[in-house]
mmCIF file of C-alpha atoms in Angstrom:
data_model
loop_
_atom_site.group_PDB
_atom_site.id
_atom_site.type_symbol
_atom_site.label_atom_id
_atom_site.label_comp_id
_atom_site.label_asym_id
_atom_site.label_seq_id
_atom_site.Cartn_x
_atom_site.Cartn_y
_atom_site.Cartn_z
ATOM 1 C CA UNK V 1 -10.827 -8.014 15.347
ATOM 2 C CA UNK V 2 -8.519 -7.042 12.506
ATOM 3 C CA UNK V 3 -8.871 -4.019 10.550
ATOM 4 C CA UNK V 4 -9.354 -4.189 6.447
ATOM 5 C CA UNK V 5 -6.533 -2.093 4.950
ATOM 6 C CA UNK V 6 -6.902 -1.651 0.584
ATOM 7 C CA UNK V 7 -4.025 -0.014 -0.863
ATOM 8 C CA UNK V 8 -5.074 1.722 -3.949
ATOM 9 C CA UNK V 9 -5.140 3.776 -6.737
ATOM 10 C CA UNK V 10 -6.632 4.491 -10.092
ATOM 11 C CA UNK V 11 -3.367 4.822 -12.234
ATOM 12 C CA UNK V 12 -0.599 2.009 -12.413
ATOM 13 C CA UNK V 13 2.840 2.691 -11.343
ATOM 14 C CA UNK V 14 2.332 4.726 -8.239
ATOM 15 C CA UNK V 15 3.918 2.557 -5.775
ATOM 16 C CA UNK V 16 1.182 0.692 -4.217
ATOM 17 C CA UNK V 17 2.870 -2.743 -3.673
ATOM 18 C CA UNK V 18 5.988 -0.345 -2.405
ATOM 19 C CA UNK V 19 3.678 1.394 -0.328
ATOM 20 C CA UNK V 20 1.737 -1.650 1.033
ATOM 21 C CA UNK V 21 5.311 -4.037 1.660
ATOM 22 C CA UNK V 22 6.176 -0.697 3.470
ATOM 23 C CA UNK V 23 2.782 -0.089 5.611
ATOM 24 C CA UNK V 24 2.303 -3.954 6.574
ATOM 25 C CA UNK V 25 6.408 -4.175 7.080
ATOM 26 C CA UNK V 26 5.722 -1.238 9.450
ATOM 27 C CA UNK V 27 3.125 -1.922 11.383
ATOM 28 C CA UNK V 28 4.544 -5.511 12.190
ATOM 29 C CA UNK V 29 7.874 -3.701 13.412
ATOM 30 C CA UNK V 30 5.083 -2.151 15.873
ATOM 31 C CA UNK V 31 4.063 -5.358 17.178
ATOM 32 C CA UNK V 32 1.206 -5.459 15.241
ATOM 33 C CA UNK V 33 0.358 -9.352 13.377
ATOM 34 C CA UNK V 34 0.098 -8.064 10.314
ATOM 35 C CA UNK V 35 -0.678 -9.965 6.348
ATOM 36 C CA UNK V 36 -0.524 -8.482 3.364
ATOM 37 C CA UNK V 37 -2.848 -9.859 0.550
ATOM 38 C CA UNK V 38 -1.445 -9.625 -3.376
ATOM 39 C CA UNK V 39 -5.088 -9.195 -5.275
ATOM 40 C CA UNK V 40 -3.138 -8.598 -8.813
ATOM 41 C CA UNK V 41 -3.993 -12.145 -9.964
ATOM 42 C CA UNK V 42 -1.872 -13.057 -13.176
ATOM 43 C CA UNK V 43 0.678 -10.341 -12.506
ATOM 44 C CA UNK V 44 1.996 -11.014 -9.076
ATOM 45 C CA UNK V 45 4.669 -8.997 -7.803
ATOM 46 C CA UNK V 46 4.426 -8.638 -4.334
ATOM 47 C CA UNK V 47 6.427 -11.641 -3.123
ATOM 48 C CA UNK V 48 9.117 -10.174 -5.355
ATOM 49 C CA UNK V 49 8.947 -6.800 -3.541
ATOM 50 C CA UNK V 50 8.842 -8.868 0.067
ATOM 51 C CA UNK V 51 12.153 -10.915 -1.257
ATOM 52 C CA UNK V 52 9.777 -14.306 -0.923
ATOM 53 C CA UNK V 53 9.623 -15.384 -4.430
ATOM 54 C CA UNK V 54 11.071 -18.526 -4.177
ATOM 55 C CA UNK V 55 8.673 -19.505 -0.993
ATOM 56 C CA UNK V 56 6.018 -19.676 -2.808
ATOM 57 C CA UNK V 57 4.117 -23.051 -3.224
ATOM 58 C CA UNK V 58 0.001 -22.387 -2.496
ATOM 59 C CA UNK V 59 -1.213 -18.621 -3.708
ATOM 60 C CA UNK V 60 -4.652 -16.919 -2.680
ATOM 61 C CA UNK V 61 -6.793 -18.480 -5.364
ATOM 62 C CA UNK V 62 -5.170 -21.963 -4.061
ATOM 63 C CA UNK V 63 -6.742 -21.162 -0.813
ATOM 64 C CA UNK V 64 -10.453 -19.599 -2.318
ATOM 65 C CA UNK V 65 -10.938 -22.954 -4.064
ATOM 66 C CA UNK V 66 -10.022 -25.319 -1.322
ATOM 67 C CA UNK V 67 -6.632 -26.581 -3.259
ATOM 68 C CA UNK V 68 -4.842 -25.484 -0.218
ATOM 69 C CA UNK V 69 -5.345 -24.111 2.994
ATOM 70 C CA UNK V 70 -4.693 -20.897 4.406
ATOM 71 C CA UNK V 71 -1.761 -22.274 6.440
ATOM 72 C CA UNK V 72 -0.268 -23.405 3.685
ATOM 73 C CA UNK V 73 -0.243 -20.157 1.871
ATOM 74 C CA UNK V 74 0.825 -17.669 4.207
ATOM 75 C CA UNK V 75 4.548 -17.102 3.935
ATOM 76 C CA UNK V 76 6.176 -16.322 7.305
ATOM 77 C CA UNK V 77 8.473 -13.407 6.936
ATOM 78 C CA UNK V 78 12.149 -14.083 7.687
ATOM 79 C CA UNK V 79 12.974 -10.587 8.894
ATOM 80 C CA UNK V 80 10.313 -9.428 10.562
ATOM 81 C CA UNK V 81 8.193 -11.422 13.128
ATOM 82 C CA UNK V 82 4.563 -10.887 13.004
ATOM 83 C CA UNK V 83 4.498 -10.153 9.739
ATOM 84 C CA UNK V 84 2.629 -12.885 6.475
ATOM 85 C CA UNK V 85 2.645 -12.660 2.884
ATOM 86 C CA UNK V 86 -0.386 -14.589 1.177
ATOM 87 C CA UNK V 87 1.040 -14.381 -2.592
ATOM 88 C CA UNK V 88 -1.327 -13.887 -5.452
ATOM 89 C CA UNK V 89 -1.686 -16.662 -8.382
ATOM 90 C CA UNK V 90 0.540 -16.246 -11.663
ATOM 91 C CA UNK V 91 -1.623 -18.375 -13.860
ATOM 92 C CA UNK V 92 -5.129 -17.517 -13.190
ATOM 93 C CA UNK V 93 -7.342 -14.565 -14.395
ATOM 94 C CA UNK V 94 -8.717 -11.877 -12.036
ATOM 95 C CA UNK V 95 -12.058 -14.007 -11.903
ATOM 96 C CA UNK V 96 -10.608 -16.750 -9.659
ATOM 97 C CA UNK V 97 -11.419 -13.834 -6.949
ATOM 98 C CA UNK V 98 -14.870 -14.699 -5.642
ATOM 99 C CA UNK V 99 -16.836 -12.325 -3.366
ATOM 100 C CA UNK V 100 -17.647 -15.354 -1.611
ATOM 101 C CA UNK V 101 -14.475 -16.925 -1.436
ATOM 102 C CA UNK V 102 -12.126 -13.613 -0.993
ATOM 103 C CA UNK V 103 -14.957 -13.049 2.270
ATOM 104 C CA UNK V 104 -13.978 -16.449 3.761
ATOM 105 C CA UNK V 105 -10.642 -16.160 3.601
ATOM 106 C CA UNK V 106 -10.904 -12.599 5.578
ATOM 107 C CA UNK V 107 -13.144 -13.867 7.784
ATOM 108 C CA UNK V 108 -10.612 -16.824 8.941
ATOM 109 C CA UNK V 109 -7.812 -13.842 8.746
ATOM 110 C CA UNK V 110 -9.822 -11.349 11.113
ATOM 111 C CA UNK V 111 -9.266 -14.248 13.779
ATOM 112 C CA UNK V 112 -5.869 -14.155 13.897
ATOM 113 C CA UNK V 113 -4.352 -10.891 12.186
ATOM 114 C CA UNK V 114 -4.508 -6.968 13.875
ATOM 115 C CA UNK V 115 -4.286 -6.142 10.517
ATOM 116 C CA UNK V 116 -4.675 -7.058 6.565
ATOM 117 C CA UNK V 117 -3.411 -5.147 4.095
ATOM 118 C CA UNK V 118 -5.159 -5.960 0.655
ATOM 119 C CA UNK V 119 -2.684 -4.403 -2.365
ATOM 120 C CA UNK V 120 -4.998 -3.964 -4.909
ATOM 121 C CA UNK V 121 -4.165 -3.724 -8.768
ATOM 122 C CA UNK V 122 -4.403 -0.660 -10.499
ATOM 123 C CA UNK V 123 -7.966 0.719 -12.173
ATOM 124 C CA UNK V 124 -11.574 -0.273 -11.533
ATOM 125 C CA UNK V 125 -11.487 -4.224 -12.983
ATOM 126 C CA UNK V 126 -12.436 -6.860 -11.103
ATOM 127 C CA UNK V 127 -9.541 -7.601 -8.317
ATOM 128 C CA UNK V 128 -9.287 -3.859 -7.714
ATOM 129 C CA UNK V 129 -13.350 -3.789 -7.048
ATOM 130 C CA UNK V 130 -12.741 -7.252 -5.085
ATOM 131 C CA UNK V 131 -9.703 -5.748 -3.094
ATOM 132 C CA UNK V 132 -11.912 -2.330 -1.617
ATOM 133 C CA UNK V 133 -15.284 -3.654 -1.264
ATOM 134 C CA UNK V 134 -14.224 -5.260 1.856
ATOM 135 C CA UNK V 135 -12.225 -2.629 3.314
ATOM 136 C CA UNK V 136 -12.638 -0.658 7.099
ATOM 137 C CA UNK V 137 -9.815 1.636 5.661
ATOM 138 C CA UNK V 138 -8.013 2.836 2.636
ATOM 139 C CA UNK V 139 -4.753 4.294 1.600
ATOM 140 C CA UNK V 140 -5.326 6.108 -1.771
ATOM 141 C CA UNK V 141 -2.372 6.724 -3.812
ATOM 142 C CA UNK V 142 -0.933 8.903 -5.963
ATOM 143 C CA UNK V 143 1.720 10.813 -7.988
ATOM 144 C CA UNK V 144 1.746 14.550 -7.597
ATOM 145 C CA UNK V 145 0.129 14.525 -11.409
ATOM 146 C CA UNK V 146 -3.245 15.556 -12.684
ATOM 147 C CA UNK V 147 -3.863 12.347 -14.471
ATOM 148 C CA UNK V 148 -3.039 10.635 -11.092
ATOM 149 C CA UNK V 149 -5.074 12.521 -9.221
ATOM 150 C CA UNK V 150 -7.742 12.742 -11.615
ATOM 151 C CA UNK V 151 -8.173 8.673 -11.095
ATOM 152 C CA UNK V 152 -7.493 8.554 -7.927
ATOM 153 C CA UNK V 153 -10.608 10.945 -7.192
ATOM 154 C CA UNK V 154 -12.699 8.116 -9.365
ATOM 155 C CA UNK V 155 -11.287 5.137 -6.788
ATOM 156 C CA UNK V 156 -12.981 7.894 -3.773
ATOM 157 C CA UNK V 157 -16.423 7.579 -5.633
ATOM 158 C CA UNK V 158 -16.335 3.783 -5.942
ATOM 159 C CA UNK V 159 -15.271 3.721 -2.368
ATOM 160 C CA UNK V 160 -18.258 5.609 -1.583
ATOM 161 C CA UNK V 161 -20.835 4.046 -3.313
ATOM 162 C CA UNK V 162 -19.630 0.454 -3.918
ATOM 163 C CA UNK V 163 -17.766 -0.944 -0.973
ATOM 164 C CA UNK V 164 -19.330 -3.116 1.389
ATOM 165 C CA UNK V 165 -19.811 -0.636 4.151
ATOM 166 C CA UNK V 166 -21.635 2.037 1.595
ATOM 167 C CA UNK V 167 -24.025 -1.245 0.414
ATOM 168 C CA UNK V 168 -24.973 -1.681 4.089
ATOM 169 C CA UNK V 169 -25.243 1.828 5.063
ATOM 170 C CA UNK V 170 -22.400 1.535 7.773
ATOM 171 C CA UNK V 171 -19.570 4.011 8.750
ATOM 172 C CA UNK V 172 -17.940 5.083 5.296
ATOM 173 C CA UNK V 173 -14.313 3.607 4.582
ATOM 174 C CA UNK V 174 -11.963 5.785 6.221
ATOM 175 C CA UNK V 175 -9.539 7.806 3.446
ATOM 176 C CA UNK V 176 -6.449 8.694 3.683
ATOM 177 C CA UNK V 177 -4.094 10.175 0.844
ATOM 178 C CA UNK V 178 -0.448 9.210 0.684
ATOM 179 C CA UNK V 179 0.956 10.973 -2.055
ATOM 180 C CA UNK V 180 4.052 9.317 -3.175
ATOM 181 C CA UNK V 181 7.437 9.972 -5.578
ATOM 182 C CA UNK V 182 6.885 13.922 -4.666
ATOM 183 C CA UNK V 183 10.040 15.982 -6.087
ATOM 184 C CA UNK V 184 10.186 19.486 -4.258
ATOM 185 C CA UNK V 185 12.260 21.145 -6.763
ATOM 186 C CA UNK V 186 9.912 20.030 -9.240
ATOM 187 C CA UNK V 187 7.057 21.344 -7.730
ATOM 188 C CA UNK V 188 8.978 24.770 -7.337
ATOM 189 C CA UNK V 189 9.077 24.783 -10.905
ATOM 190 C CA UNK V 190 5.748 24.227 -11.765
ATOM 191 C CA UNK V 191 6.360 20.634 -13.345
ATOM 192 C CA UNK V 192 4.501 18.723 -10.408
ATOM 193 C CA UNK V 193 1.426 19.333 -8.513
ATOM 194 C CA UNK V 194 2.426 20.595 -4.911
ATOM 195 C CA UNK V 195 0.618 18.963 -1.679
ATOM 196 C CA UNK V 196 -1.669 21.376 -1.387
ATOM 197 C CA UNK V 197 -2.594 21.303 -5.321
ATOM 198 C CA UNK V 198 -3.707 17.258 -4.510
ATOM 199 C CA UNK V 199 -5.378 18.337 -1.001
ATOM 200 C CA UNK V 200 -7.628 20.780 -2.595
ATOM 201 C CA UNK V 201 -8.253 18.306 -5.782
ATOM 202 C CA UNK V 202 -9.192 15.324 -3.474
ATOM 203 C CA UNK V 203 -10.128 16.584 0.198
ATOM 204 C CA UNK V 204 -9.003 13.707 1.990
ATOM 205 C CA UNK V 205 -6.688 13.741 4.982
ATOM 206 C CA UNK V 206 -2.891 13.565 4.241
ATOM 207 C CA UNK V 207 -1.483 10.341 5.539
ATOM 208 C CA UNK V 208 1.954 10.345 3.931
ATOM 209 C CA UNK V 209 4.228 12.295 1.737
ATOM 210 C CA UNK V 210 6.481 9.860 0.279
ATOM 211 C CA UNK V 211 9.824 11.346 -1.552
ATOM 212 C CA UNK V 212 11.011 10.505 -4.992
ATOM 213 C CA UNK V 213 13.878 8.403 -4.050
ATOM 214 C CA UNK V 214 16.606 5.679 -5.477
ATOM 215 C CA UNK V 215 16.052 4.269 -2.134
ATOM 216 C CA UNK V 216 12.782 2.703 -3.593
ATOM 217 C CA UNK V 217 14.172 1.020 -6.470
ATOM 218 C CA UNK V 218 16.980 -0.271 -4.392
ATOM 219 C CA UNK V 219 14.688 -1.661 -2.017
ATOM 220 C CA UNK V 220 13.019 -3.369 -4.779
ATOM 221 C CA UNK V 221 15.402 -4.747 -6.419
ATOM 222 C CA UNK V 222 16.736 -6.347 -3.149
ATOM 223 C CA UNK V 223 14.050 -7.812 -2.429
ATOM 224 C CA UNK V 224 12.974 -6.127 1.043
ATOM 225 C CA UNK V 225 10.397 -3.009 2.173
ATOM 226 C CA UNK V 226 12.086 0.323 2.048
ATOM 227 C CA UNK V 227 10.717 1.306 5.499
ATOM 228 C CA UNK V 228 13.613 -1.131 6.552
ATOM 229 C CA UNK V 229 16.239 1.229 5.242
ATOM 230 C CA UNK V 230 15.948 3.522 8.287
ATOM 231 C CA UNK V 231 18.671 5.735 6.758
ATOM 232 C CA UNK V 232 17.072 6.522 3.394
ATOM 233 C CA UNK V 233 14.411 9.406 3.153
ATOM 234 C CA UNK V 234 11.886 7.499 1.659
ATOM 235 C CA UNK V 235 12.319 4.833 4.746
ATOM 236 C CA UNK V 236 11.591 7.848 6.946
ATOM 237 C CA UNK V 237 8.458 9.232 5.491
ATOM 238 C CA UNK V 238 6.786 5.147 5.378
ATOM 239 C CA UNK V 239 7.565 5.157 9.065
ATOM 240 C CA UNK V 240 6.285 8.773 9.429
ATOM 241 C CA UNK V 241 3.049 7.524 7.604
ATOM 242 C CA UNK V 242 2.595 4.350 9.776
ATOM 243 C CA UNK V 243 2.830 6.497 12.974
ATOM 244 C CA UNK V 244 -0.012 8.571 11.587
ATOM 245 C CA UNK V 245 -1.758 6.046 10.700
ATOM 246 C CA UNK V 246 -1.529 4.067 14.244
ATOM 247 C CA UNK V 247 -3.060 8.075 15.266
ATOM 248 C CA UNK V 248 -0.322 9.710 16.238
ATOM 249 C CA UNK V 249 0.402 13.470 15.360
ATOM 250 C CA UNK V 250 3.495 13.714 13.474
ATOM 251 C CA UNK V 251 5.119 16.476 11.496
ATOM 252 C CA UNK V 252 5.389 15.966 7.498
ATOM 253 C CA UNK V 253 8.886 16.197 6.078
ATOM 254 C CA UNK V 254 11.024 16.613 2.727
ATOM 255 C CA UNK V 255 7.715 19.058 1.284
ATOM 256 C CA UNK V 256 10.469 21.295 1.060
ATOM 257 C CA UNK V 257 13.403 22.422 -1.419
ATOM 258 C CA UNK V 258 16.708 21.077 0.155
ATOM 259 C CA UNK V 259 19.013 23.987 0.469
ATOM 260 C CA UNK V 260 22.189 23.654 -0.447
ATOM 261 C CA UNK V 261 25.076 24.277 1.691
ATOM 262 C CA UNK V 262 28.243 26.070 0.658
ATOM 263 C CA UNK V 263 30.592 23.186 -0.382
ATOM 264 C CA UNK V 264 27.592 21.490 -2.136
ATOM 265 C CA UNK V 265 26.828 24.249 -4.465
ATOM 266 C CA UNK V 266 30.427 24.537 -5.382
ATOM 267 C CA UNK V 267 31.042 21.073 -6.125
ATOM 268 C CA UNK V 268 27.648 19.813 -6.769
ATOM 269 C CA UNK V 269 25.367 16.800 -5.383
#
């Protein structure tokens, strides 16, 4: 049975399609059949991030009203095996999402996928509510800022009282916290909240501390997850995350100020 993954967040621009291309990218490396669900109706960027644009002919709202089905939507990545893209619609409103209809499609994913990652749209409207009410699991994040923080700790309470698992009285959604574009330095010098600032705020477990990196925006641009670019710090700490998140113990890394070595603080960089 597959596991219900929601990326989210209460503030926009904190990585979450990044973070969910990443996690689903990741976990398929693992051997893991793996989709990852675009719930931003209208504003679709996903299939950009996952460099299958172009592929896409039947959406998720194609499938929910029977225009298309789920076959026909899923987008078979070219890099990775094991690993599906179900795009979200460009010309609908967030209401095509039924609670009926998104619940079907699961249902006929569960069969077939180890795991679904649902990338939910920023705030509490309704394909952010439609893409956590269903979840086993979610990965909650957000920038080392107070206003970040401050609605990412909302999200926790609607996870707690308004998923489907709180409604039925079941085993609460499991939490974890991957904090993301973290900038030692500026945390040294008191322009960032540190790791510990966001642990205390939001006492969830730490799943990830991903580095603010150019590595991210190159990724992006090039159409492909930046846990591919093994080399790049930001690569490292999305496979660092997956790891933990598959339940293995693994030491967090770049929490720390980089110190300089000799020739670098004479010549810079």
């Amino acid at each position: 049975m597959a596991k219900i993954i929601v990326v989210t967040s209460g503030k926009g621009g904190v990585g979450k399609t990044t973070s969910s291309a990443a996690i689903g990218t990741g976990l398929a490396l693992k051997g893991y059949k793996t989709a990852i669900i675009d719930f931003d109706i209208g504003l679709r960027n996903l299939d950009l991030i996952m460099g299958c644009e172009r592929r896409v002919v039947y959406d998720f709202v194609n499938v929910i009203n029977g225009e298309a089905n789920l076959n026909q939507a899923l987008i078979k990545d070219k890099r990775v095996d094991k690993l599906f893209i179900l795009p979200a619609s460009q010309t609908r409103d967030k209401d095509a999402l039924t609670r009926d209809g998104v619940e079907r499609v699961l249902n006929e994913m569960k069969e077939s996928f180890d795991y679904i990652i649902c990338d939910s749209p920023a705030g509490i409207e309704a394909g952010a509510m439609m893409a956590l009410y269903f979840a086993d699991e979610a990965i909650v994040a957000t920038n080392p800022e107070v206003s970040s923080v401050r609605d990412s700790d909302r999200i926790l309470g609607i996870l707690q009282s308004k998923s489907k698992r709180a409604e039925q009285g079941l085993e609460p959604v499991k939490e974890h916290l991957l904090l993301t574009r973290y900038n030692p330095e500026r945390v040294a010098n008191g322009e960032m909240l540190s790791v510990e600032d966001v642990q205390d705020i939001l006492a969830i477990d730490l799943l990830g501390v991903i580095p603010e990196s150019k590595a991210v925006l190159n990724a992006s641009n090039s159409g492909q997850p930046v846990v591919l670019d093994s080399e790049s710090d930001a690569g490292q700490a999305y496979n660092d995350a997956i790891n933990r998140l598959l339940g293995e113990i693994v030491d967090f890394r770049f929490l720390n100020v980089e110190k300089k070595g000799l020739l670098k603080r004479i010549f810079g960089g």
